[in-house]
PDB file of C-alpha atoms in Angstrom:
ATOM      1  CA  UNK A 282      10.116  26.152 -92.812  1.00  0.00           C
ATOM      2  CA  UNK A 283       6.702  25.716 -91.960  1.00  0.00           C
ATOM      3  CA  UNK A 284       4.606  27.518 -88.871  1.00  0.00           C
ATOM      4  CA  UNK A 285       4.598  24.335 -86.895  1.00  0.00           C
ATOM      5  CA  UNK A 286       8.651  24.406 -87.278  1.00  0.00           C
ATOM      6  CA  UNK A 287       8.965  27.713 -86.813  1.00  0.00           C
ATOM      7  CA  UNK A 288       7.260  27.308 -83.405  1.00  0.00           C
ATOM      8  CA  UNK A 289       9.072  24.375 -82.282  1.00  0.00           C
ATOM      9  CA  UNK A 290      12.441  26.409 -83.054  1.00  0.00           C
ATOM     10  CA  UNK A 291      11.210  29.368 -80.293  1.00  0.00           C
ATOM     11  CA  UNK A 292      10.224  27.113 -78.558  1.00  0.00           C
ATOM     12  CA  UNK A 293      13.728  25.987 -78.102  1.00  0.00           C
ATOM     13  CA  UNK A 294      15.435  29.241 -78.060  1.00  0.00           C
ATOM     14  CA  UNK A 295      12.586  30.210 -75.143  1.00  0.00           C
ATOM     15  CA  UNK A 296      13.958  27.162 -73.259  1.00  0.00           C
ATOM     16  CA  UNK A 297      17.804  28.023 -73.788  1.00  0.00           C
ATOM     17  CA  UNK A 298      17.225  31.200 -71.804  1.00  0.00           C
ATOM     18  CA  UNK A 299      18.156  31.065 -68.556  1.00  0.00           C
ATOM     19  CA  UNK A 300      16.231  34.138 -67.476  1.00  0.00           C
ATOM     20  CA  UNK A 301      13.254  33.744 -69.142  1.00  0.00           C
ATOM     21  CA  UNK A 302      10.280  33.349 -66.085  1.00  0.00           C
ATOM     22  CA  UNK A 303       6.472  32.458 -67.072  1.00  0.00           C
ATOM     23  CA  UNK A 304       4.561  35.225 -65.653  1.00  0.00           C
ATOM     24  CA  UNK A 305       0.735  34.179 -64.454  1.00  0.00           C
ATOM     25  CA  UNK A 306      -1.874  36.228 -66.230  1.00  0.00           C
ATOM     26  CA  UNK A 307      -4.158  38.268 -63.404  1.00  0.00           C
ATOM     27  CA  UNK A 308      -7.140  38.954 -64.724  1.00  0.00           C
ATOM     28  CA  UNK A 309      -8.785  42.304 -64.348  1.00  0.00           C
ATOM     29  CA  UNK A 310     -13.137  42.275 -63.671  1.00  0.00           C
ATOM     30  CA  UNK A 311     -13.277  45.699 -63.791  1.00  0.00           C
ATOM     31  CA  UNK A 312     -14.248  47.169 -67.285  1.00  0.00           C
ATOM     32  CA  UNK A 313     -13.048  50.640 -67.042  1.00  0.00           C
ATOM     33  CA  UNK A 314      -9.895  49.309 -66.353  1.00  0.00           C
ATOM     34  CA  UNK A 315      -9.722  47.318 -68.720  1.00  0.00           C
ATOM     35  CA  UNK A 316     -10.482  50.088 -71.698  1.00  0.00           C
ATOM     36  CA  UNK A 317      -8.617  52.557 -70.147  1.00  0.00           C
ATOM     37  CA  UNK A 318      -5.537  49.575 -70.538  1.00  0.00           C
ATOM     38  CA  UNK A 319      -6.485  48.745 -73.971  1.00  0.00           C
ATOM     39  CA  UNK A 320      -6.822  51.766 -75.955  1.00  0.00           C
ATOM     40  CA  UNK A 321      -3.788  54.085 -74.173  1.00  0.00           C
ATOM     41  CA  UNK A 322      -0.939  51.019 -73.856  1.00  0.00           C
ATOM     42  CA  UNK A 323      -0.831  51.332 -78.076  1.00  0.00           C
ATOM     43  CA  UNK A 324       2.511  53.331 -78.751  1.00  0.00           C
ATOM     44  CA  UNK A 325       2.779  54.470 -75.276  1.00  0.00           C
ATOM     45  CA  UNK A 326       4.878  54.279 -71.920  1.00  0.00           C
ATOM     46  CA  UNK A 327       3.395  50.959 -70.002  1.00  0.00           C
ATOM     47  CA  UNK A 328       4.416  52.843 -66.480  1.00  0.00           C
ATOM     48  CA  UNK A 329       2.237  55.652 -67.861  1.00  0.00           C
ATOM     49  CA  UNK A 330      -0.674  53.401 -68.938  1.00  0.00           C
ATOM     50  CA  UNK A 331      -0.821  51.882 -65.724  1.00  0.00           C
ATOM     51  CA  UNK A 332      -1.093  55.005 -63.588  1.00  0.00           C
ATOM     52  CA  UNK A 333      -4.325  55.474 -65.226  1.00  0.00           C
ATOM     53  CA  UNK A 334      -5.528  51.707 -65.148  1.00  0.00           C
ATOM     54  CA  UNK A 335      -4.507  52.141 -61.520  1.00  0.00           C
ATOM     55  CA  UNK A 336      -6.541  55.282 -60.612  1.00  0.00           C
ATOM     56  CA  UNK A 337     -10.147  53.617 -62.412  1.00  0.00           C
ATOM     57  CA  UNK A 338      -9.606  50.705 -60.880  1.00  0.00           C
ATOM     58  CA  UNK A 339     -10.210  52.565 -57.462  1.00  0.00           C
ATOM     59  CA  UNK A 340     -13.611  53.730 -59.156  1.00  0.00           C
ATOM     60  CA  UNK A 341     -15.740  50.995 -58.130  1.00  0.00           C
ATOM     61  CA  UNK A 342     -18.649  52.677 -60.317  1.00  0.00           C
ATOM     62  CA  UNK A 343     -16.700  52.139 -63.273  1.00  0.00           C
ATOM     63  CA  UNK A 344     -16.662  48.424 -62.933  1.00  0.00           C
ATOM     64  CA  UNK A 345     -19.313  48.541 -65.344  1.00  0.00           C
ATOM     65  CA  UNK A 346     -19.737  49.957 -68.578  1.00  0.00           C
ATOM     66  CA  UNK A 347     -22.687  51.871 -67.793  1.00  0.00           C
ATOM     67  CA  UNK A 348     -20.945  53.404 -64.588  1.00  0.00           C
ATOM     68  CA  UNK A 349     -17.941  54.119 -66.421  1.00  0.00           C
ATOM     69  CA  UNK A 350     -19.733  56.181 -69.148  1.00  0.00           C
ATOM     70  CA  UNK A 351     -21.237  58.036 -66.153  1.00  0.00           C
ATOM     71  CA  UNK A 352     -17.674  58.609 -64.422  1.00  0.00           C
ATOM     72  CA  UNK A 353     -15.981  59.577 -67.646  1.00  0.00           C
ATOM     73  CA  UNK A 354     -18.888  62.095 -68.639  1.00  0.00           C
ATOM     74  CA  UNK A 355     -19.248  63.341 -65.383  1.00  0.00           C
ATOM     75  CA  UNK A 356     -15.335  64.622 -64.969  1.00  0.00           C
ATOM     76  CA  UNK A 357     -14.436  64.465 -68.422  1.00  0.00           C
ATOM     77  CA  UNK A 358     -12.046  61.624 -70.074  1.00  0.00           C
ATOM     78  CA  UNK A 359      -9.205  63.806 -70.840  1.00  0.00           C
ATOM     79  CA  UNK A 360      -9.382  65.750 -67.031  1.00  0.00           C
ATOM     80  CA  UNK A 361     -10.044  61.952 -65.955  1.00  0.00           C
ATOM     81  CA  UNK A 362      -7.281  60.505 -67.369  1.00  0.00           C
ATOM     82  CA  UNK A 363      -5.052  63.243 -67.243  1.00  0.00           C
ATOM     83  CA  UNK A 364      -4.038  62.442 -70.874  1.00  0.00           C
ATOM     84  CA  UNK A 365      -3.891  64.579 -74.268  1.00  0.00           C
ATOM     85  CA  UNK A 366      -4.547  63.735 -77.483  1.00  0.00           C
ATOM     86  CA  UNK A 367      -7.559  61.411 -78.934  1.00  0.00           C
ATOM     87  CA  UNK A 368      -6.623  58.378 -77.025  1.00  0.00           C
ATOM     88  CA  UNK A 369      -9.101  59.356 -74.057  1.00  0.00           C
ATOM     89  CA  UNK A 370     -11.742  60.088 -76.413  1.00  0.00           C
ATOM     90  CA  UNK A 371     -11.397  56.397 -77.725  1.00  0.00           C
ATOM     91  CA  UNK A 372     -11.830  55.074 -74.665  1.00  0.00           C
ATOM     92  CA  UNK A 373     -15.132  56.397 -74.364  1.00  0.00           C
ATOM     93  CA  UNK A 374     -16.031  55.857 -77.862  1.00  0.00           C
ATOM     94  CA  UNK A 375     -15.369  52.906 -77.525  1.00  0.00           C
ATOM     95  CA  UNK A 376     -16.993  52.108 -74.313  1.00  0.00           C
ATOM     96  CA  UNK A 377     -20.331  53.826 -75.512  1.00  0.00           C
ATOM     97  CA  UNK A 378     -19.797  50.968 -78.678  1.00  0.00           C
ATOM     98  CA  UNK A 379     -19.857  48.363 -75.812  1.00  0.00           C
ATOM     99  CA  UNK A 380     -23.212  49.779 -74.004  1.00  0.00           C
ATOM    100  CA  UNK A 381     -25.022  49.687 -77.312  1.00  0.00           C
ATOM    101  CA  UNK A 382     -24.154  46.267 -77.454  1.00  0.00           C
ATOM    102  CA  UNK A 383     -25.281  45.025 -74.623  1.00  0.00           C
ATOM    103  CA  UNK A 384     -21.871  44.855 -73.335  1.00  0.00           C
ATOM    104  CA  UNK A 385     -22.028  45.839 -69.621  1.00  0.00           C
ATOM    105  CA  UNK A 386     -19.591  43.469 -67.408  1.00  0.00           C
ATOM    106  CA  UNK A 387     -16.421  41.663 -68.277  1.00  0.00           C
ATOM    107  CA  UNK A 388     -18.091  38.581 -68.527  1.00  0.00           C
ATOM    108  CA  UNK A 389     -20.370  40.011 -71.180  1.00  0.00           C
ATOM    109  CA  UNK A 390     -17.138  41.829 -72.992  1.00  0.00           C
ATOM    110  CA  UNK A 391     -15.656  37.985 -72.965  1.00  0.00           C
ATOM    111  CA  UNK A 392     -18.721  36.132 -74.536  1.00  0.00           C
ATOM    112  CA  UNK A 393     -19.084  39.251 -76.772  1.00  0.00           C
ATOM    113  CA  UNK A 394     -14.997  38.711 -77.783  1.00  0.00           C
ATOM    114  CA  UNK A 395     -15.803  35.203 -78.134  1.00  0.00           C
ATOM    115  CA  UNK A 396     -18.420  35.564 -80.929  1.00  0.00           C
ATOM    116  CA  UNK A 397     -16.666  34.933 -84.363  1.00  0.00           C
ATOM    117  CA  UNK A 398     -18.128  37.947 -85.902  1.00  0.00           C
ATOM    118  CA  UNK A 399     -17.682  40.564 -83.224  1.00  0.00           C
ATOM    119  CA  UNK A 400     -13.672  41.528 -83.368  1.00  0.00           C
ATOM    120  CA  UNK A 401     -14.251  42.970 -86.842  1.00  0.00           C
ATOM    121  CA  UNK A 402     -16.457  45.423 -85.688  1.00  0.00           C
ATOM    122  CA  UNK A 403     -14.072  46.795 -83.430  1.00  0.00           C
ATOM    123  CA  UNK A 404     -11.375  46.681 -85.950  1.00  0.00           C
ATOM    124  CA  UNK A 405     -13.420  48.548 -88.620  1.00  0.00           C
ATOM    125  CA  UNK A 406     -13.397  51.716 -86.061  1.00  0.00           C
ATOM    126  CA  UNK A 407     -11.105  54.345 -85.935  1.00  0.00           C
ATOM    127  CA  UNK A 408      -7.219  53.552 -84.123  1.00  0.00           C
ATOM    128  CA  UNK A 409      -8.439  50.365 -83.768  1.00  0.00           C
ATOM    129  CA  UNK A 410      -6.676  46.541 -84.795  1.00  0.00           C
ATOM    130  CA  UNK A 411      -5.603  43.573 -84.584  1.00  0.00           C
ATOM    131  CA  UNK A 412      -2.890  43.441 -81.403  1.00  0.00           C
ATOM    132  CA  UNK A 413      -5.710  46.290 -79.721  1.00  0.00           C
ATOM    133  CA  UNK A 414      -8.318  43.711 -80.187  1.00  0.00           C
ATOM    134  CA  UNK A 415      -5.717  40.301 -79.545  1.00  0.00           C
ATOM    135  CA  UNK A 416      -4.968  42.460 -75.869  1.00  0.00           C
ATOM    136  CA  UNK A 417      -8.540  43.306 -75.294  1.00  0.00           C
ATOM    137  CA  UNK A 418      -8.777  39.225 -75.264  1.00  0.00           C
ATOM    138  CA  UNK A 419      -6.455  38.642 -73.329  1.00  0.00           C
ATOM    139  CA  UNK A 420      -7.581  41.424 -70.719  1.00  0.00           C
ATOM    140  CA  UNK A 421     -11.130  40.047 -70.754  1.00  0.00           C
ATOM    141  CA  UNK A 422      -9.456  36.705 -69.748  1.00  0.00           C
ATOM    142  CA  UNK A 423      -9.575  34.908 -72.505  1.00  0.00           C
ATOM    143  CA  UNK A 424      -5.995  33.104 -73.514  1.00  0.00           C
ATOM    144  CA  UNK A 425      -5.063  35.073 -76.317  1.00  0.00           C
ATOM    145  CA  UNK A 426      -1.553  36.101 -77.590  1.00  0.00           C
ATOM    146  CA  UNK A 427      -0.747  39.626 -78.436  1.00  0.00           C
ATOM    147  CA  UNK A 428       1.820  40.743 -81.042  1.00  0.00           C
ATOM    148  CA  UNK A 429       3.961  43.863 -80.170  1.00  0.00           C
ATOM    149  CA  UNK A 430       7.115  44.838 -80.652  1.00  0.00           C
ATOM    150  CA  UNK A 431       8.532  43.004 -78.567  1.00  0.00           C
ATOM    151  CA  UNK A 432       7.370  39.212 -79.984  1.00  0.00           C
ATOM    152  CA  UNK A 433       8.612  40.727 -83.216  1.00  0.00           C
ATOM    153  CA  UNK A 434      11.832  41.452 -81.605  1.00  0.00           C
ATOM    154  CA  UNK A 435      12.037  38.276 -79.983  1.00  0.00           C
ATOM    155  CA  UNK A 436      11.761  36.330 -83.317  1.00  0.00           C
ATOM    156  CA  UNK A 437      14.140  38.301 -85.144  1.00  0.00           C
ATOM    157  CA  UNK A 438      16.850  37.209 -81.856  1.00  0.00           C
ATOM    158  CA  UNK A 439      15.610  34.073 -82.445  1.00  0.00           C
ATOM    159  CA  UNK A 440      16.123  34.177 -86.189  1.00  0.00           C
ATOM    160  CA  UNK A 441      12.551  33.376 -87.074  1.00  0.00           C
ATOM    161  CA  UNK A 442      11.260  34.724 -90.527  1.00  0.00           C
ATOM    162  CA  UNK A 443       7.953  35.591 -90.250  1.00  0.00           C
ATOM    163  CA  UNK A 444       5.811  37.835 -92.318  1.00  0.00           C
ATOM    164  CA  UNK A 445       3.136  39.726 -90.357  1.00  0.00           C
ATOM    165  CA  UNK A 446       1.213  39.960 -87.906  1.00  0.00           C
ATOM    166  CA  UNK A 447      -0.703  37.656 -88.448  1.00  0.00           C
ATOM    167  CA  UNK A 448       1.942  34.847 -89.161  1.00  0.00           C
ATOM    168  CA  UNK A 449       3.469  35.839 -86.273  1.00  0.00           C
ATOM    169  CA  UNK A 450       0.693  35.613 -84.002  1.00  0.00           C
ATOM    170  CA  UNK A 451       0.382  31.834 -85.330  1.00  0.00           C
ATOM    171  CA  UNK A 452       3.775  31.109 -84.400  1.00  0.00           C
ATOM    172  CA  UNK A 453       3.113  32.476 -81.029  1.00  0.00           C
ATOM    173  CA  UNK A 454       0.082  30.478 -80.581  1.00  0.00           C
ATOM    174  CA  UNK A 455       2.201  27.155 -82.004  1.00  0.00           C
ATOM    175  CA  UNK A 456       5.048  27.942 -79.271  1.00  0.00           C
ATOM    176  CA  UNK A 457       2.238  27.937 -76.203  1.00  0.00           C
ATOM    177  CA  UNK A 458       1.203  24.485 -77.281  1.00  0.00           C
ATOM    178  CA  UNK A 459       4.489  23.347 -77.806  1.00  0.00           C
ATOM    179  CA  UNK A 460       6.288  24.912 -74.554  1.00  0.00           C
ATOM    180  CA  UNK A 461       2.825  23.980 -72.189  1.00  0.00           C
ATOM    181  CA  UNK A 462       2.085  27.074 -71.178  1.00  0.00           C
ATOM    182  CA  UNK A 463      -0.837  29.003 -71.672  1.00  0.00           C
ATOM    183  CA  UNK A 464      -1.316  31.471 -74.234  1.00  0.00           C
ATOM    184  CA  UNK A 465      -1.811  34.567 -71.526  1.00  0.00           C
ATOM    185  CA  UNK A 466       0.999  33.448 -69.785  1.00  0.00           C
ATOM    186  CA  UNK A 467       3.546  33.285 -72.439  1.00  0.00           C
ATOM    187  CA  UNK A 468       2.777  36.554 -74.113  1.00  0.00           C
ATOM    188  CA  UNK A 469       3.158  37.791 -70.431  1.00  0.00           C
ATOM    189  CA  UNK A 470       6.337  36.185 -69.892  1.00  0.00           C
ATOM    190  CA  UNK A 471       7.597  37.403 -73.458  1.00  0.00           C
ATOM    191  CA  UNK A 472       6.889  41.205 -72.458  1.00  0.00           C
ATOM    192  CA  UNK A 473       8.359  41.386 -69.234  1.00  0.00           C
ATOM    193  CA  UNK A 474      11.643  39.170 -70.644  1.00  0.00           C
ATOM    194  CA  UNK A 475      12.182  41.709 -73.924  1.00  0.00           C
ATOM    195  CA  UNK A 476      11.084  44.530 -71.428  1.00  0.00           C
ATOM    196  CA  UNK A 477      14.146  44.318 -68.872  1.00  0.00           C
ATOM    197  CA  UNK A 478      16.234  43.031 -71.949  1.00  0.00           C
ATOM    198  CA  UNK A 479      15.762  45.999 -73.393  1.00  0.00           C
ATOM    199  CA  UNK A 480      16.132  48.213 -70.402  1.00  0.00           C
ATOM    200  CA  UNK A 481      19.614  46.537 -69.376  1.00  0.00           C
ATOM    201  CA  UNK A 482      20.909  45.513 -66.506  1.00  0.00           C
ATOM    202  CA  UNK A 483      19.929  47.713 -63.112  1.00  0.00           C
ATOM    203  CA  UNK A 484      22.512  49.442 -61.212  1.00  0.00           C
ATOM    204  CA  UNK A 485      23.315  47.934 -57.769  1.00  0.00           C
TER     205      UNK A 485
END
């Protein structure tokens, strides 16, 4: 079975479920935000991860990169983010990586995504690959796909082979332009289905 067929089959199986929603992509122009979302979500607690995106995005300074930098020095990451561990030191790592390259807005983080050779810079550094750069994408707003556990889970229900990540992003990207729906959207709409599937049902 080839990608193509292995996309139409999802495909399929995504239309079979009778509780599976498409979930519009809202994208975020704030780039602390977007960092802070990045680099923690890896491994960790989404309700967690959002607390934090939550609390910079109320820093209208650290919109930018520059003024995020600024913010981030100026209370330190780990007090700012009220996180342990390297993860906060990432962030601004990483966001120091962006001001040296002229990266200052999400609009320049998108063009700067967007150039072929970029991405492999940021995967060459430290905690950082493919699904961090794949979400950073999508966050930027740029339709991406991003492979977590969940996708992974989703094709083993669906009794998909694949091998990798890569393969599996493929298939992914097949099953948006066979299903119609944007890329964002889908690997939205995948999360929050294998999310509450995984939680259960709620108590009434």
């Amino acid at each position: 079975m080839d990608t193509r067929e292995k996309a139409k089959r999802l495909a399929d199986y995504l239309r079979g479920l009778n509780d599976f929603e498409i979930v519009r992509e809202e994208y975020c122009d704030h780039i602390g935000a977007i960092l802070v979302d990045a680099i923690l979500q890896a491994g960790a607690n989404y309700d967690a991860v959002k607390e934090r995106v939550d609390k910079i995005k109320n820093f209208s300074a650290a919109r930018t990169t520059s003024g995020f930098i600024a913010l981030a020095k100026r209370e330190s990451i780990n007090v700012l983010l009220c996180w342990e561990g390297r993860k906060p030191r990432r962030v601004l790592t990483i966001a120091c990586f962006f001001k040296d390259e002229g990266v200052n807005t999400v609009s320049d983080l998108r063009r700067w995504l967007e150039a072929p050779n970029n991405p492999e810079k940021l995967i060459a550094m430290d905690g950082i690959g493919n699904k961090t750069v794949d979400y950073l994408k999508k966050l930027a707003g740029i339709p991406n796909t991003a492979i977590d556990r969940y996708w992974y889970r989703l094709l083993d229900e669906a009794r998909i082979p694949h091998e990798g990540y890569s393969e599996a992003k493929q298939i992914a990207d097949l099953t948006a332009e066979e299903t119609g729906i944007d890329k964002a959207s889908l690997d939205l709409g995948v999360w929050w289905y294998m999310r509450k599937k995984s939680r259960g049902p709620s108590c009434s």
